[in-house]
mmCIF file of C-alpha atoms in Angstrom:
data_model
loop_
_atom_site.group_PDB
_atom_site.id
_atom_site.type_symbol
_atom_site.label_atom_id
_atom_site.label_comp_id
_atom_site.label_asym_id
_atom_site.label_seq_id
_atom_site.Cartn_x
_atom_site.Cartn_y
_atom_site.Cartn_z
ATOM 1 C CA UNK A 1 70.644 9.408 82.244
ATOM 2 C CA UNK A 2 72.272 12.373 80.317
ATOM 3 C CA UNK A 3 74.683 11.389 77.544
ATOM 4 C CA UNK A 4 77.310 13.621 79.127
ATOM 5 C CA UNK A 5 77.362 11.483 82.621
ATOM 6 C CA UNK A 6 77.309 8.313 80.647
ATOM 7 C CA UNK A 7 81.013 6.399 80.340
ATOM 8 C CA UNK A 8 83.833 8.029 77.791
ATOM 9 C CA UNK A 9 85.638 5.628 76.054
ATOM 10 C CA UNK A 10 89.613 7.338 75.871
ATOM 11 C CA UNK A 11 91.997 6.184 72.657
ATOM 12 C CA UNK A 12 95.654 7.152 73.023
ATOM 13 C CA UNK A 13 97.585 6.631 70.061
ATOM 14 C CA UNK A 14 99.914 9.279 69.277
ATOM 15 C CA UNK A 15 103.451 7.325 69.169
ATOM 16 C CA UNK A 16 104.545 3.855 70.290
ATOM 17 C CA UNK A 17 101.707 3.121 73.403
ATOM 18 C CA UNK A 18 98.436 1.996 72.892
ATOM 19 C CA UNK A 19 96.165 3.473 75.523
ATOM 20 C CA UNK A 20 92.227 2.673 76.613
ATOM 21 C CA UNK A 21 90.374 3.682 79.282
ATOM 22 C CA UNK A 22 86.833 4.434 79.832
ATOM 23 C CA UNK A 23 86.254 7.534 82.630
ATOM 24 C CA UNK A 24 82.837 7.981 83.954
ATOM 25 C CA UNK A 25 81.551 11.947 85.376
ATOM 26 C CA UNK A 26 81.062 11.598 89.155
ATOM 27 C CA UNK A 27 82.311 7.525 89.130
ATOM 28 C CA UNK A 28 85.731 8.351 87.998
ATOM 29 C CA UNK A 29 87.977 6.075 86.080
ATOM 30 C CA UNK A 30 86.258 2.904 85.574
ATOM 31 C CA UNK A 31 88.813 0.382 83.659
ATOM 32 C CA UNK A 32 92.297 0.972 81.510
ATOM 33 C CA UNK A 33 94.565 -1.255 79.759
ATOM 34 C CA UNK A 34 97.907 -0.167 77.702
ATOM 35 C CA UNK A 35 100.091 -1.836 75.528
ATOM 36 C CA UNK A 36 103.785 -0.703 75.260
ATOM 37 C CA UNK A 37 105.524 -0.895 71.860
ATOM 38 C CA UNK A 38 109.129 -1.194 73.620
ATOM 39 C CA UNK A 39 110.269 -4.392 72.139
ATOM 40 C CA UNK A 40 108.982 -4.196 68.556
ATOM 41 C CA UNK A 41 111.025 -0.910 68.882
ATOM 42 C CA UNK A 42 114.055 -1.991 70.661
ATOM 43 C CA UNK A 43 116.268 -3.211 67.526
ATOM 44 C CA UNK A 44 115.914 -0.222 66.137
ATOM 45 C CA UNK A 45 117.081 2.070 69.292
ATOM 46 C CA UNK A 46 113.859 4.651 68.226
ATOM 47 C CA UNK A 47 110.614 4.439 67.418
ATOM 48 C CA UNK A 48 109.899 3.308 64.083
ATOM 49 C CA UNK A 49 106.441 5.047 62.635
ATOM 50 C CA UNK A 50 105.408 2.599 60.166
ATOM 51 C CA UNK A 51 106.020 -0.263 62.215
ATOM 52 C CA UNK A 52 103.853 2.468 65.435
ATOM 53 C CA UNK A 53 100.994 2.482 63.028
ATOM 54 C CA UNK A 54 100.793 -1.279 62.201
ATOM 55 C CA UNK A 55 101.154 -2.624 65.611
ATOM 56 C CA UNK A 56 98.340 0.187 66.604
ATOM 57 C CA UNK A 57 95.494 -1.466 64.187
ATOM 58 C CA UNK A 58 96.931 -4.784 65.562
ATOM 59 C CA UNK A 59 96.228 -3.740 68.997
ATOM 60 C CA UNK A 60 93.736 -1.151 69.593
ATOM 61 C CA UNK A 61 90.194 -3.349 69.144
ATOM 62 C CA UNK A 62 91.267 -5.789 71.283
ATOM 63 C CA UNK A 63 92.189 -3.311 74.109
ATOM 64 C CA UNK A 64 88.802 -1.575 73.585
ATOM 65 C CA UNK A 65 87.268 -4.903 74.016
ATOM 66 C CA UNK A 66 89.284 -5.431 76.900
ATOM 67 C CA UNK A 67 88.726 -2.192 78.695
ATOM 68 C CA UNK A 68 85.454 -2.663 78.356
ATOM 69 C CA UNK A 69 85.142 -6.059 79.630
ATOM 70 C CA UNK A 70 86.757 -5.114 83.300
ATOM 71 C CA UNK A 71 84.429 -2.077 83.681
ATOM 72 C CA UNK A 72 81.234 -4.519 83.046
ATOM 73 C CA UNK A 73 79.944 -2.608 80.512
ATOM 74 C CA UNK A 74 78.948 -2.843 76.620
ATOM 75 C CA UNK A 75 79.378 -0.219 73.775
ATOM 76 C CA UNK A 76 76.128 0.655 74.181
ATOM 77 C CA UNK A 77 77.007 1.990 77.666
ATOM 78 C CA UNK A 78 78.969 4.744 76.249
ATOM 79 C CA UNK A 79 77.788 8.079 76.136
ATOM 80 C CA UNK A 80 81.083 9.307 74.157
ATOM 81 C CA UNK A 81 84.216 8.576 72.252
ATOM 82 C CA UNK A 82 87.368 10.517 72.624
ATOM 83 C CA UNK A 83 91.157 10.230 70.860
ATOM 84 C CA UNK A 84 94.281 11.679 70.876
ATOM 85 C CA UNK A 85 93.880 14.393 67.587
ATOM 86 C CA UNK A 86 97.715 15.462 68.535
ATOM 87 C CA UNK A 87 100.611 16.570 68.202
ATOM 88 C CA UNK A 88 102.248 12.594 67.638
ATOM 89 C CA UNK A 89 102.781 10.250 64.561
ATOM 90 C CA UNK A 90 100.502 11.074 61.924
ATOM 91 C CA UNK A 91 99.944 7.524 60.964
ATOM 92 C CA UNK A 92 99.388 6.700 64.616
ATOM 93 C CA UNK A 93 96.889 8.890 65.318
ATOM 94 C CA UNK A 94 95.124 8.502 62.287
ATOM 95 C CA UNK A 95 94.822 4.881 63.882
ATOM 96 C CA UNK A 96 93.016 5.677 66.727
ATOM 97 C CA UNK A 97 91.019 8.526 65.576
ATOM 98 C CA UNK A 98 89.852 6.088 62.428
ATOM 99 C CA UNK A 99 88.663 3.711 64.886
ATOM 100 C CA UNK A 100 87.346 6.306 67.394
ATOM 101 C CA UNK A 101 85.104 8.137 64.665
ATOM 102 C CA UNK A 102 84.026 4.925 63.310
ATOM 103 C CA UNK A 103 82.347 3.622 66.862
ATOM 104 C CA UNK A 104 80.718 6.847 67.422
ATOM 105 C CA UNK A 105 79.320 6.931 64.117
ATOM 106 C CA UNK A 106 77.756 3.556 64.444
ATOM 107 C CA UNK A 107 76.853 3.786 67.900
ATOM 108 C CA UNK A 108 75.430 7.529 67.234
ATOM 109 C CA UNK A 109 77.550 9.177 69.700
ATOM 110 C CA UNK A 110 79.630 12.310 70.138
ATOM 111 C CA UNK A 111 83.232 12.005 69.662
ATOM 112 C CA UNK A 112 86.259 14.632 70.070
ATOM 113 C CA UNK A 113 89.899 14.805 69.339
ATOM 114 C CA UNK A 114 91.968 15.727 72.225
ATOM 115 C CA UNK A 115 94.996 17.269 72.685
ATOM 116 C CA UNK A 116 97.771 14.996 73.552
ATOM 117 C CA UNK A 117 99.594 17.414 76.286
ATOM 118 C CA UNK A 118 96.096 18.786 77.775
ATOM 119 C CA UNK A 119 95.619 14.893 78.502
ATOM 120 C CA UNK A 120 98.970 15.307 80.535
ATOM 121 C CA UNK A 121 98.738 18.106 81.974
ATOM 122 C CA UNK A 122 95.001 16.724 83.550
ATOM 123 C CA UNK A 123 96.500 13.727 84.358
ATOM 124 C CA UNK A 124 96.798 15.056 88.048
ATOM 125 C CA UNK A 125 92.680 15.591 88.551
ATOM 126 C CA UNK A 126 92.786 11.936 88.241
ATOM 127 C CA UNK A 127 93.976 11.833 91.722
ATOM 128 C CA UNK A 128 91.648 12.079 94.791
ATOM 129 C CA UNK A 129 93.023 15.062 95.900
ATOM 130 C CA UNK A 130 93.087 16.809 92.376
ATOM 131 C CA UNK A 131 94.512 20.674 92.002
ATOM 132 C CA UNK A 132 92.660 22.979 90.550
ATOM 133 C CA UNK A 133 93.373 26.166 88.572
ATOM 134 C CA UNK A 134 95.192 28.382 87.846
ATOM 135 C CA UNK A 135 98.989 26.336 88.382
ATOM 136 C CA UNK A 136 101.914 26.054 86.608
ATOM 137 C CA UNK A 137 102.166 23.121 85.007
ATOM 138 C CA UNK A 138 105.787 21.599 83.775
ATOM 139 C CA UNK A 139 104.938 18.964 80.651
ATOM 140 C CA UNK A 140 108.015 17.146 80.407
ATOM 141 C CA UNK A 141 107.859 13.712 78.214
ATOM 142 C CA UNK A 142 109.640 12.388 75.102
ATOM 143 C CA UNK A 143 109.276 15.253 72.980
ATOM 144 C CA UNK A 144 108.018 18.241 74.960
ATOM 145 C CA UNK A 145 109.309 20.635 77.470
ATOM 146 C CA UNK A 146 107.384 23.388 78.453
ATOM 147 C CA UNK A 147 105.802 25.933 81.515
ATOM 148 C CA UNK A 148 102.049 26.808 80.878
ATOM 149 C CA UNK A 149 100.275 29.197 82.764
ATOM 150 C CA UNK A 150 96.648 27.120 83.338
ATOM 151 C CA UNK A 151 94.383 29.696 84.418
ATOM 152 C CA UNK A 152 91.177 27.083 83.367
ATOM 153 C CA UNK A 153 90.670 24.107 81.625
ATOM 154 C CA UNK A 154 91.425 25.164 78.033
ATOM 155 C CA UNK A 155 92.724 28.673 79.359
ATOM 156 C CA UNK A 156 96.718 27.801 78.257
ATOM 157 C CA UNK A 157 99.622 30.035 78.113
ATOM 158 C CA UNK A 158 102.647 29.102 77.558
ATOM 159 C CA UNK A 159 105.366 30.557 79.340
ATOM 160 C CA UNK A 160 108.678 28.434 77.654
ATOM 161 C CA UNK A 161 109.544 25.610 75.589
ATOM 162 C CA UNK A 162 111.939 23.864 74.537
ATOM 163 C CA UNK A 163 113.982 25.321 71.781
ATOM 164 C CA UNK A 164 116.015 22.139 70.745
ATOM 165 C CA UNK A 165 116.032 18.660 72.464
ATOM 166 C CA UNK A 166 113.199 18.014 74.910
ATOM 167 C CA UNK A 167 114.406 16.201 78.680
ATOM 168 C CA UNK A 168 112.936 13.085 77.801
ATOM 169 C CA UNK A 169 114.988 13.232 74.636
ATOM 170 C CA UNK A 170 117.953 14.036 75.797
ATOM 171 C CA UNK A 171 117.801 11.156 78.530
ATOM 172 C CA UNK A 172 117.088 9.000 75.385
ATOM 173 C CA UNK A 173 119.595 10.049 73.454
ATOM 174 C CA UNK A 174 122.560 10.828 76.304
ATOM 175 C CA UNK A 175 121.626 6.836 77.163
ATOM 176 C CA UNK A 176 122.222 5.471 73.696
ATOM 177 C CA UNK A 177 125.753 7.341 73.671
ATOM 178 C CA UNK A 178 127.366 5.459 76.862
ATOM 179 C CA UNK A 179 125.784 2.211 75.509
ATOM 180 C CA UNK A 180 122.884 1.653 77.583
ATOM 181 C CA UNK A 181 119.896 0.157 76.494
ATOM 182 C CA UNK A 182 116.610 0.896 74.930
ATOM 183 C CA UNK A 183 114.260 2.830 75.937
ATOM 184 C CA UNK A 184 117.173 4.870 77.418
ATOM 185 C CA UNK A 185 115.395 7.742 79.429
ATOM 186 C CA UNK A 186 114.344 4.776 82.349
ATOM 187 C CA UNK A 187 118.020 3.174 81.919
ATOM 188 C CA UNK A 188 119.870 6.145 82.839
ATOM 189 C CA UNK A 189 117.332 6.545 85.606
ATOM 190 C CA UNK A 190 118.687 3.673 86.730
ATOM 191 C CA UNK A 191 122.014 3.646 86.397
ATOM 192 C CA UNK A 192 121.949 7.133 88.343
ATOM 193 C CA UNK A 193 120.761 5.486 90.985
ATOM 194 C CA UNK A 194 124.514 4.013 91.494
ATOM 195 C CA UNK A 195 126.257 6.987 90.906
ATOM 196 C CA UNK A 196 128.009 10.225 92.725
ATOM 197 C CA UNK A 197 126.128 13.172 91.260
ATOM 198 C CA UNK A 198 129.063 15.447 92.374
ATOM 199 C CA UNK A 199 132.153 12.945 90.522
ATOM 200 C CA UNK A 200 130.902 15.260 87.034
ATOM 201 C CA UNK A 201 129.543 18.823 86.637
ATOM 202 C CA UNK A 202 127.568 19.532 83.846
ATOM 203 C CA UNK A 203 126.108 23.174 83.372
ATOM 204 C CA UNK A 204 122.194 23.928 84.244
ATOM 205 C CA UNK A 205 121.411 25.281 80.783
ATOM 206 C CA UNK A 206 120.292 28.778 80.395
ATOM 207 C CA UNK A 207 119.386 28.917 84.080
ATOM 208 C CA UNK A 208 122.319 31.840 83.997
ATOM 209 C CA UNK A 209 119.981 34.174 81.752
ATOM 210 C CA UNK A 210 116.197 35.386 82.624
ATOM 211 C CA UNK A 211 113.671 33.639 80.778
ATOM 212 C CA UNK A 212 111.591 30.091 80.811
ATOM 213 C CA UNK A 213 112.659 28.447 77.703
ATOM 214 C CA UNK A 214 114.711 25.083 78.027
ATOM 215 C CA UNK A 215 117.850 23.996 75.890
ATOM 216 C CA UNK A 216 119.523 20.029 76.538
ATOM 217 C CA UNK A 217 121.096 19.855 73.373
ATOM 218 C CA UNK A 218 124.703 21.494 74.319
ATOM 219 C CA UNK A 219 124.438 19.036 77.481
ATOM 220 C CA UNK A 220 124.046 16.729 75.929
ATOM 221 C CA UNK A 221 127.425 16.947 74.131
ATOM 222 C CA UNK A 222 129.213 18.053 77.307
ATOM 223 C CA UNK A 223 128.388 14.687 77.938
ATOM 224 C CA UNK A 224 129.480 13.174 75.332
ATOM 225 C CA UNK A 225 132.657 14.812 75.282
ATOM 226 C CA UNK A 226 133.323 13.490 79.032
ATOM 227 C CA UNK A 227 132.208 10.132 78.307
ATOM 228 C CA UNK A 228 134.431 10.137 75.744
ATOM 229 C CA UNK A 229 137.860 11.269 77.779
ATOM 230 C CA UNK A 230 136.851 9.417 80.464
ATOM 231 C CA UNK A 231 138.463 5.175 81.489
ATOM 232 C CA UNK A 232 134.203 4.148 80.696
ATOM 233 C CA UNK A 233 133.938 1.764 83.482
ATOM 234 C CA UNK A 234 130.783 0.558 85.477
ATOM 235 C CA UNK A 235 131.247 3.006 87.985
ATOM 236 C CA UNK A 236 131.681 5.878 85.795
ATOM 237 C CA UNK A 237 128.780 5.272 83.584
ATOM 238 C CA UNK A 238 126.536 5.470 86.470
ATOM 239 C CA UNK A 239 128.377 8.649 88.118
ATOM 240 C CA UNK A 240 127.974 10.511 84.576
ATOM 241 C CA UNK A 241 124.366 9.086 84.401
ATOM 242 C CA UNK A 242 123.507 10.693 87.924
ATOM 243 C CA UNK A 243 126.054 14.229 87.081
ATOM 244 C CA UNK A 244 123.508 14.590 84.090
ATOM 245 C CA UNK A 245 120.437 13.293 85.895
ATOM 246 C CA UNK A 246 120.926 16.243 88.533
ATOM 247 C CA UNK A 247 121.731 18.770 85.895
ATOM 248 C CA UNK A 248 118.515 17.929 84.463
ATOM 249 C CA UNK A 249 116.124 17.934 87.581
ATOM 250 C CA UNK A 250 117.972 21.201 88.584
ATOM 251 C CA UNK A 251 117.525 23.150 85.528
ATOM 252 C CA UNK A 252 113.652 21.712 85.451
ATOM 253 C CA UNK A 253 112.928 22.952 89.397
ATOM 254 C CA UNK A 254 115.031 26.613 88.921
ATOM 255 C CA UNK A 255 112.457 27.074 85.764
ATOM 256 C CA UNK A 256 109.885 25.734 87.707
ATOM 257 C CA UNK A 257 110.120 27.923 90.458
ATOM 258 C CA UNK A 258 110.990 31.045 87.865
ATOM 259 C CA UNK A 259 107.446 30.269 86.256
ATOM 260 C CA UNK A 260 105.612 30.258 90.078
ATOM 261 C CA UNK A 261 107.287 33.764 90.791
ATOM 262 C CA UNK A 262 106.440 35.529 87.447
ATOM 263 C CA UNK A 263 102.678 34.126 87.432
ATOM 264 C CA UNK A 264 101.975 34.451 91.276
ATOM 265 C CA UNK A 265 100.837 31.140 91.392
ATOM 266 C CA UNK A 266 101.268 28.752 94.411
ATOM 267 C CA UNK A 267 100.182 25.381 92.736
ATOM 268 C CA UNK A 268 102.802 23.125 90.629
ATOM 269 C CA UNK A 269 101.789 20.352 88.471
ATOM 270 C CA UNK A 270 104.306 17.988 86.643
ATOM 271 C CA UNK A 271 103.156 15.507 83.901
ATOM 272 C CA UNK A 272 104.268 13.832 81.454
ATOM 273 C CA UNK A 273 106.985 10.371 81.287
ATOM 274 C CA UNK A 274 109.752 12.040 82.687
ATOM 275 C CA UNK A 275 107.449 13.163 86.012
ATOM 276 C CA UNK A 276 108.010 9.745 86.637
ATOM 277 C CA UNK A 277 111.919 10.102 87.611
ATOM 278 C CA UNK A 278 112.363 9.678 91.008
ATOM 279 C CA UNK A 279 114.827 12.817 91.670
ATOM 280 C CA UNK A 280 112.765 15.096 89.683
ATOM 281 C CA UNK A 281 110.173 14.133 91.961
ATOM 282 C CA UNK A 282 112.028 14.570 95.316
ATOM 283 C CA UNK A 283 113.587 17.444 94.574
ATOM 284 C CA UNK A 284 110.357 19.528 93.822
ATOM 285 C CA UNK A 285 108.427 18.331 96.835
ATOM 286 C CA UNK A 286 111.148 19.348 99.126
ATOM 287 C CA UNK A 287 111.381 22.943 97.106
ATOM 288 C CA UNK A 288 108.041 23.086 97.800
ATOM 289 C CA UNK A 289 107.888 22.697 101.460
ATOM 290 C CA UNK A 290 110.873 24.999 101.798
ATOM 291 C CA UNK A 291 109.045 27.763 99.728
ATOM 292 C CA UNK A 292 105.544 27.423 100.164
ATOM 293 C CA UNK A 293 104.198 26.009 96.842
ATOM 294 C CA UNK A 294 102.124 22.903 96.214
ATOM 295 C CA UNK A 295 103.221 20.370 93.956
ATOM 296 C CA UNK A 296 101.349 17.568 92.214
ATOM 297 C CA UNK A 297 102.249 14.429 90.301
ATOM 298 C CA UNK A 298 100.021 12.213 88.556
ATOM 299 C CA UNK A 299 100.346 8.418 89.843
ATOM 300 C CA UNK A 300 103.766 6.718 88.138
ATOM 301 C CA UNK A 301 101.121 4.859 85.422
ATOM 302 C CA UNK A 302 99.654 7.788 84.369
ATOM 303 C CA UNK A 303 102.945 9.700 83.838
ATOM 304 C CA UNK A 304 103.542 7.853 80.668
ATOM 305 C CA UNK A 305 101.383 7.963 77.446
ATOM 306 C CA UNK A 306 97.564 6.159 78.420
ATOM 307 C CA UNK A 307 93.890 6.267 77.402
ATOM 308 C CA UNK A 308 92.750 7.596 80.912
ATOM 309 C CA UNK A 309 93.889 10.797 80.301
ATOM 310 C CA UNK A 310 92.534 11.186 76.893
ATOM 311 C CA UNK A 311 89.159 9.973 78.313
ATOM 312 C CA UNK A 312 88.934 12.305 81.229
ATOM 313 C CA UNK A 313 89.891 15.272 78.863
ATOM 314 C CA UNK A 314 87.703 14.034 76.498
ATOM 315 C CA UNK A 315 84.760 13.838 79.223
ATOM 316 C CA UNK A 316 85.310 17.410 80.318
ATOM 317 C CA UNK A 317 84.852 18.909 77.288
ATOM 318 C CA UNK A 318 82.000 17.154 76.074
ATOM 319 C CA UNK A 319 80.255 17.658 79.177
ATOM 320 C CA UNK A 320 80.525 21.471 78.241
ATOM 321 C CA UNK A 321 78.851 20.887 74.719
ATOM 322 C CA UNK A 322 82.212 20.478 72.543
ATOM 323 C CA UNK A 323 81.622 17.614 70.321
ATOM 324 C CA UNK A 324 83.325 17.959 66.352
ATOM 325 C CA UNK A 325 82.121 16.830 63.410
ATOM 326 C CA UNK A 326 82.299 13.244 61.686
ATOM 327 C CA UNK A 327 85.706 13.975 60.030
ATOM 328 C CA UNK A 328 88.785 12.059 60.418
ATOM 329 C CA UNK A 329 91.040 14.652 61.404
ATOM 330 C CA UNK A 330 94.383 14.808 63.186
ATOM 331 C CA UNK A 331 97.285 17.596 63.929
ATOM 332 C CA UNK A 332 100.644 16.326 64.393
ATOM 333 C CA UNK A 333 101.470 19.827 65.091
ATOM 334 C CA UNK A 334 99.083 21.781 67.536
ATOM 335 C CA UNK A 335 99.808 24.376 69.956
ATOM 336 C CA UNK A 336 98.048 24.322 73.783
ATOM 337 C CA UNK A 337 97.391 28.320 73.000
ATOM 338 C CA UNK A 338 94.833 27.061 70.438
ATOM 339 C CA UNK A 339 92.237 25.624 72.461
ATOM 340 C CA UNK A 340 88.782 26.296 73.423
ATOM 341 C CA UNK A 341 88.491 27.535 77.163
ATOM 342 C CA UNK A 342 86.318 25.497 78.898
ATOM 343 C CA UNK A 343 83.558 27.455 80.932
ATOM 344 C CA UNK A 344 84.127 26.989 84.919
ATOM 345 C CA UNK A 345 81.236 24.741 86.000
#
């Protein structure tokens, strides 16, 4: 058996999740296991990186060992090692791509550094009815907003970011301001859930001008400011909660379908943790049946940080021959226009 269709172990351990998963060419995904960080973080309303790092070396062996286990299958199995390279914490990474390097140097293997947001933005081919280029894809999560143009695996543009606060951030952050609790992005979810989204208007930011980029930052403090006039009761928490909830998934589908239009492209994908929220999700699906587009989610597991993306990215690409060098080497900064196209099969 080539090396190529042999199991790919996946590492993901950019911020506050520790994610393995081993992902097998023509079998599929074969095991996963993840660890969440959420209460080590909680006390301190944010993720801490020092304390990200430590809990990672704590964690990450005994996941692989894990992983492993409920696949049936030993390290010498393996035909590769892959790892998040970035963007994320660099102490983090350096975590899993230490460990990472390390296995496929004793176990003579290839190994490659993947790119955090490729690994979401193929989260979707995980699915057995997986899209395939060219889409748009929207890669909205903790600390990214942004359109790309994917015209082939490794063929990126990006068409807008985020020039201040990302969604997930400002759900995070618009939560800890009316006292909810941490991790605050799936706590306003919630408490939108029991609110009017028409009590409170907040603007669709720079939906009013042409272009793709994103802004959340000013609405964020629109909120604040009626948070902050308003009597605070149960009810109104959750009625600002949902007001800024559908301010958010509005702005997010008028860019969306901005992006289809200007590219000429019928197929959507959304990734990334907040692809998980439940209007977001709603909202585009019925867009799409009204207007003729396609739109595709990654299952609710995979729209949050996790090894199976890192290992099906990581098996692409070194099924095309793309293997690096024994170095330990990360990028906590690194832009999707960077990477090597892989060719079409």
């Amino acid at each position: 058996m080539s090396k190529f269709s042999k199991p790919v172990l996946g590492i993901e351990s950019s911020c506050d999740e520790t994610g393995v998963a081993v992902y097998q060419p023509g079998r599929g995904l074969l095991a996963h296991a993840l660890y969440s960080q959420v209460k080590l973080h909680a006390d301190y309303g944010g993720v801490v990186p020092e304390l990200a790092s430590r809990d990672h070396v704590r964690k990450l062996l005994p996941l692989v060992r894990e992983t492993l286990d409920r696949a049936g299958l030993g390290m010498r199995d393996l035909g590769g090692v892959a790892y998040t390279a970035g963007p994320g914490l660099v102490g983090a990474l350096l975590v899993g791509a230490s460990a990472a390097r390390a296995m496929a140097w004793a176990l003579d293997l290839p190994a490659i550094g993947v790119h955090h947001m490729e690994g979401h933005l193929l989260a979707p081919l995980l699915e057995p009815d997986p899209p395939q280029p060219p889409f748009v894809a929207l890669l909205v999560s903790g600390g990214h907003s942004m359109l790309v143009a994917v015209r082939g695996i490794g063929d990126y543009e990006v068409l807008g970011d985020t020039l201040d606060d990302a969604a997930g951030e400002a759900f995070d952050k618009t939560a800890k301001l009316m006292g909810l609790p941490y991790p605050g992005g799936p706590a306003l979810a919630a408490e939108a859930l029991k609110g009017d989204p028409g009590a409170f208007h907040f603007s669709r930011p720079m939906t009013d001008r042409p272009g793709l980029d994103f802004s959340f930052s000013g609405l964020k403090t629109q909120v604040l400011l009626a948070w902050n006039k308003s009597d605070r009761s149960e009810q109104t928490r959750a009625d600002v909660a949902s007001g800024f909830e559908q301010a958010i998934v509005e702005t997010l589908a008028i860019k969306c379908r901005r992006a289809l239009e200007a590219t000429g492209m019928s197929r959507l994908v959304i990734a990334g943790g907040v692809g998980a929220n439940r209007r977001l999700r709603a909202q585009l699906a019925e867009a799409g049946e009204r207007e003729g587009f396609s739109v595709h989610f990654p299952r609710l597991e995979f729209c949050t940080d996790n090894g199976a993306m890192i290992a099906l990215a990581g098996a692409i690409r070194l099924a095309a021959g793309q293997e690096q060098g024994p170095q330990i080497r990360v990028q906590p900064r690194w832009s999707l226009e960077t990477l090597e196209p892989v060719p079409t099969a």
